[in-house]
Short mmCIF file of C-alpha atoms in Angstrom, two decimals:
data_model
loop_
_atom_site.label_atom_id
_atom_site.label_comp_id
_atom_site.label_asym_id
_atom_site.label_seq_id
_atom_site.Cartn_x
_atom_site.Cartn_y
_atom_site.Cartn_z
CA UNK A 28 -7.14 15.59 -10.17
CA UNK A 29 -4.63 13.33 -10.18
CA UNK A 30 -4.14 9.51 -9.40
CA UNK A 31 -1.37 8.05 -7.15
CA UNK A 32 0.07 4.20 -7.19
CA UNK A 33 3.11 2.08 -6.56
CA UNK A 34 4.69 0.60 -8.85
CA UNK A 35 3.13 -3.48 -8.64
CA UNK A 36 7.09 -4.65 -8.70
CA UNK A 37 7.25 -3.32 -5.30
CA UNK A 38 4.66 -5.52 -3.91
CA UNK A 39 6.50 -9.04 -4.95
CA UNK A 40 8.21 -9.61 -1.85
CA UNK A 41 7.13 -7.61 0.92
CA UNK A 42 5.38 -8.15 3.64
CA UNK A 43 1.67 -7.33 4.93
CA UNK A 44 2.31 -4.61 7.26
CA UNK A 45 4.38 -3.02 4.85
CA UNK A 46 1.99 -3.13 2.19
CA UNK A 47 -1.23 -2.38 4.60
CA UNK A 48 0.81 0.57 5.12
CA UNK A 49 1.38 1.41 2.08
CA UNK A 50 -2.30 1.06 1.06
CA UNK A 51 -3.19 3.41 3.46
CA UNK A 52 -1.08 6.13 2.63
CA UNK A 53 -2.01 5.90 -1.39
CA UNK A 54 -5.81 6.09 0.21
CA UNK A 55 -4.76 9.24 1.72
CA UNK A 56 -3.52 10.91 -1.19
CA UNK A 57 -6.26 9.16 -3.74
CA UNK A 58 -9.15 10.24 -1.31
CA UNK A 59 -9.99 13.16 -3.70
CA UNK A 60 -9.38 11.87 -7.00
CA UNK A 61 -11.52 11.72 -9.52
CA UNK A 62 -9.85 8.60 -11.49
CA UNK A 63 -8.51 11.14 -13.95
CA UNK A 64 -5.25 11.66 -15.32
CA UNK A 65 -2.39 11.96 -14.99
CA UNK A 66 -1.20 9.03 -13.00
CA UNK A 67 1.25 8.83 -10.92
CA UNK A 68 3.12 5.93 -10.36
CA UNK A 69 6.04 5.85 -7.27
CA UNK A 70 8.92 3.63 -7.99
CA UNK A 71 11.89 3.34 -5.46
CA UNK A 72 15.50 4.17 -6.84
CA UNK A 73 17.92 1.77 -6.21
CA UNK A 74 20.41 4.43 -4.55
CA UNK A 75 17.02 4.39 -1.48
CA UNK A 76 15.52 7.47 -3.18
CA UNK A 77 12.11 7.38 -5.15
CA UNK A 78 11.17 8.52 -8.87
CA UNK A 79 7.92 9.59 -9.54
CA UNK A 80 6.48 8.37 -13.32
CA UNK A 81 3.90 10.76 -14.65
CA UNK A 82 1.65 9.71 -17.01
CA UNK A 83 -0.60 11.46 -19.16
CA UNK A 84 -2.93 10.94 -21.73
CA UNK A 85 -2.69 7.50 -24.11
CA UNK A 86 0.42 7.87 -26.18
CA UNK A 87 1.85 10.59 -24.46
CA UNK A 88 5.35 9.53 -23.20
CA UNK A 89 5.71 10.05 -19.46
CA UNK A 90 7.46 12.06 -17.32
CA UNK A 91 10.15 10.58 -14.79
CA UNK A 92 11.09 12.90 -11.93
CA UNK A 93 13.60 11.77 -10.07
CA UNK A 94 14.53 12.05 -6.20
CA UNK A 95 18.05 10.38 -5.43
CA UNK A 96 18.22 9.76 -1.97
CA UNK A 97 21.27 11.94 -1.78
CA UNK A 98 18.42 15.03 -2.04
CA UNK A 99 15.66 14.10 0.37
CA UNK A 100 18.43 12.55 2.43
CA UNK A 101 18.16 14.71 5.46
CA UNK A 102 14.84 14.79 5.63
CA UNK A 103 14.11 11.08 5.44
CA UNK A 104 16.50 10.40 8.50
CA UNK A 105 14.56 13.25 10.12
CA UNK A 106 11.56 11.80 9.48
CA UNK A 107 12.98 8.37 10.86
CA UNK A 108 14.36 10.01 13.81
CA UNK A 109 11.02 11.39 14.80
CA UNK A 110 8.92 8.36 14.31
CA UNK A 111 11.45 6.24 16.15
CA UNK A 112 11.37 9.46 18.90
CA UNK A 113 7.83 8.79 19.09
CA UNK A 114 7.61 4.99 19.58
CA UNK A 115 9.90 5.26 22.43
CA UNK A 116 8.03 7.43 23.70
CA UNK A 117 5.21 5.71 23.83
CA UNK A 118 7.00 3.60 26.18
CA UNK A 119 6.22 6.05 28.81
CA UNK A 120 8.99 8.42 28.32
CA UNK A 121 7.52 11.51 27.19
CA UNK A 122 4.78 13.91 28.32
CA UNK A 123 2.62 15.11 26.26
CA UNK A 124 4.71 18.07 25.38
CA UNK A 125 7.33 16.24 24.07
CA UNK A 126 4.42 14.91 21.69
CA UNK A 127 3.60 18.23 20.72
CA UNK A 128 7.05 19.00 19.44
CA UNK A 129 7.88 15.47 18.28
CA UNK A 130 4.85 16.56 16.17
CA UNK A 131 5.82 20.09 15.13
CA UNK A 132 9.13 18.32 13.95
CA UNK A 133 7.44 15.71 11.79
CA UNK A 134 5.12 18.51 10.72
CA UNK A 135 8.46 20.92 9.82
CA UNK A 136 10.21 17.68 8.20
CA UNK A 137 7.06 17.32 5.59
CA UNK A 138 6.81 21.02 4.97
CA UNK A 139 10.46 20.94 3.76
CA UNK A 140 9.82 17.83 1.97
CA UNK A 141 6.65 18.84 0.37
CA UNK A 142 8.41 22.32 -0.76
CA UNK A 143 11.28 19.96 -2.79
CA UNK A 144 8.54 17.65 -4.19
CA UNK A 145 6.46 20.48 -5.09
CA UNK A 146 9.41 22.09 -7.11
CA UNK A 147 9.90 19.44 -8.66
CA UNK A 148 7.32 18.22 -10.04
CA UNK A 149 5.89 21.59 -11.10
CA UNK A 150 7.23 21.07 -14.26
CA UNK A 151 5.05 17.88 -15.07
CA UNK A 152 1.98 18.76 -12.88
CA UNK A 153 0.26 21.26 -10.44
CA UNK A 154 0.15 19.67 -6.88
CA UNK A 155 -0.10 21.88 -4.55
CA UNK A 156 1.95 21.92 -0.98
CA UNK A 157 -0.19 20.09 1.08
CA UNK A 158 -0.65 16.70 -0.96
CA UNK A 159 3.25 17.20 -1.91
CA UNK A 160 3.43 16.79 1.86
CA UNK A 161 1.71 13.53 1.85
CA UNK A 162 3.88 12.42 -1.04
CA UNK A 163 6.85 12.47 1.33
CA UNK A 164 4.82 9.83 3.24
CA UNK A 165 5.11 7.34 0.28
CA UNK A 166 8.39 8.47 -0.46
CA UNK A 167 9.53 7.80 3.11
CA UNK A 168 7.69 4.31 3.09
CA UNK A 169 9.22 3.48 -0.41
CA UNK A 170 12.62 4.42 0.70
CA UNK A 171 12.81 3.09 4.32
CA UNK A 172 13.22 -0.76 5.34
CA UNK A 173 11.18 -0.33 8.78
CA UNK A 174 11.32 -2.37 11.40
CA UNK A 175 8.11 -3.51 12.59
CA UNK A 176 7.76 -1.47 15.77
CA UNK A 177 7.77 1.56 14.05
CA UNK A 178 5.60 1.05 10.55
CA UNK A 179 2.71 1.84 11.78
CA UNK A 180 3.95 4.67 14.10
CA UNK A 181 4.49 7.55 11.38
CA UNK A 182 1.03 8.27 11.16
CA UNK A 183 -0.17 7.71 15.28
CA UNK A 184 0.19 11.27 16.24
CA UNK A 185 -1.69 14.06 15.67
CA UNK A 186 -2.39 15.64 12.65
CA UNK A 187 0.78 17.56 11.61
CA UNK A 188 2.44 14.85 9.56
#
């Protein structure tokens, strides 16, 4: 099984809730590893994208995949759209079916995310559609400045994202 991080460069700098948050989404995607190889490491492009190092066994060289904003670009300001959708609305705004489709949209936005990382990476190693999913969560975090109001929000609702 494999092993997810961020790159430790990415922690000089930045602030708590940014790193709580990030914390908590490499929790999520660690929670069934078994400390085995390969590793991989998520590193933020400068262009706002995200590569993904993986690492194999000891003197093995490893494997960059690359994800230029320019390709996940429509579904990271998706994603952004939502989450800011769904702060607002928890300003009193929105009934609870607007949740439920704020949801399914977050939920659709991963799905097409997860199928890209997925491709990707197949190359390197197996992971299959659901944790690619969650990938898109570090991706997103990696690759978005967020303003406070909304760091925490990507993860409030439901279970579809």
């Amino acid at each position: 099984m494999v092993r997810f991080r961020i790159a430790p460069a990415h922690y000089d700098g930045s602030n708590e809730a940014r790193e709580r948050e990030w914390e908590l989404a490499l929790a999520d995607l660690n929670a069934d590893c078994d400390g085995g190889l390969p590793t991989l490491t998520f590193e933020r492009r400068r262009d706002g994208g995200a590569d993904i190092v993986v690492a194999g066994p000891a003197g093995a060289a490893p494997a960059r995949v690359s994800f230029p904003y320019a390709r996940l670009r429509s579904q990271l300001r998706e994603y952004r759209d939502v989450i800011g959708k769904m702060a607002r609305a928890d300003g009193g705004w929105a009934g609870s079916r607007d949740f439920d489709a704020l949801d399914y949209a977050k939920k659709l936005v991963h799905d097409e995310a997860g199928d890209i990382i997925k491709a990707k990476l197949d190359d390197h190693v197996v992971v299959e559609h659901p944790l690619a999913r969650r990938m898109f969560t570090v991706i997103f975090l990696l690759s978005n400045n967020l303003p406070r109001h909304l760091v925490n929000r990507h993860r409030r609702h439901g279970s579809a994202g």
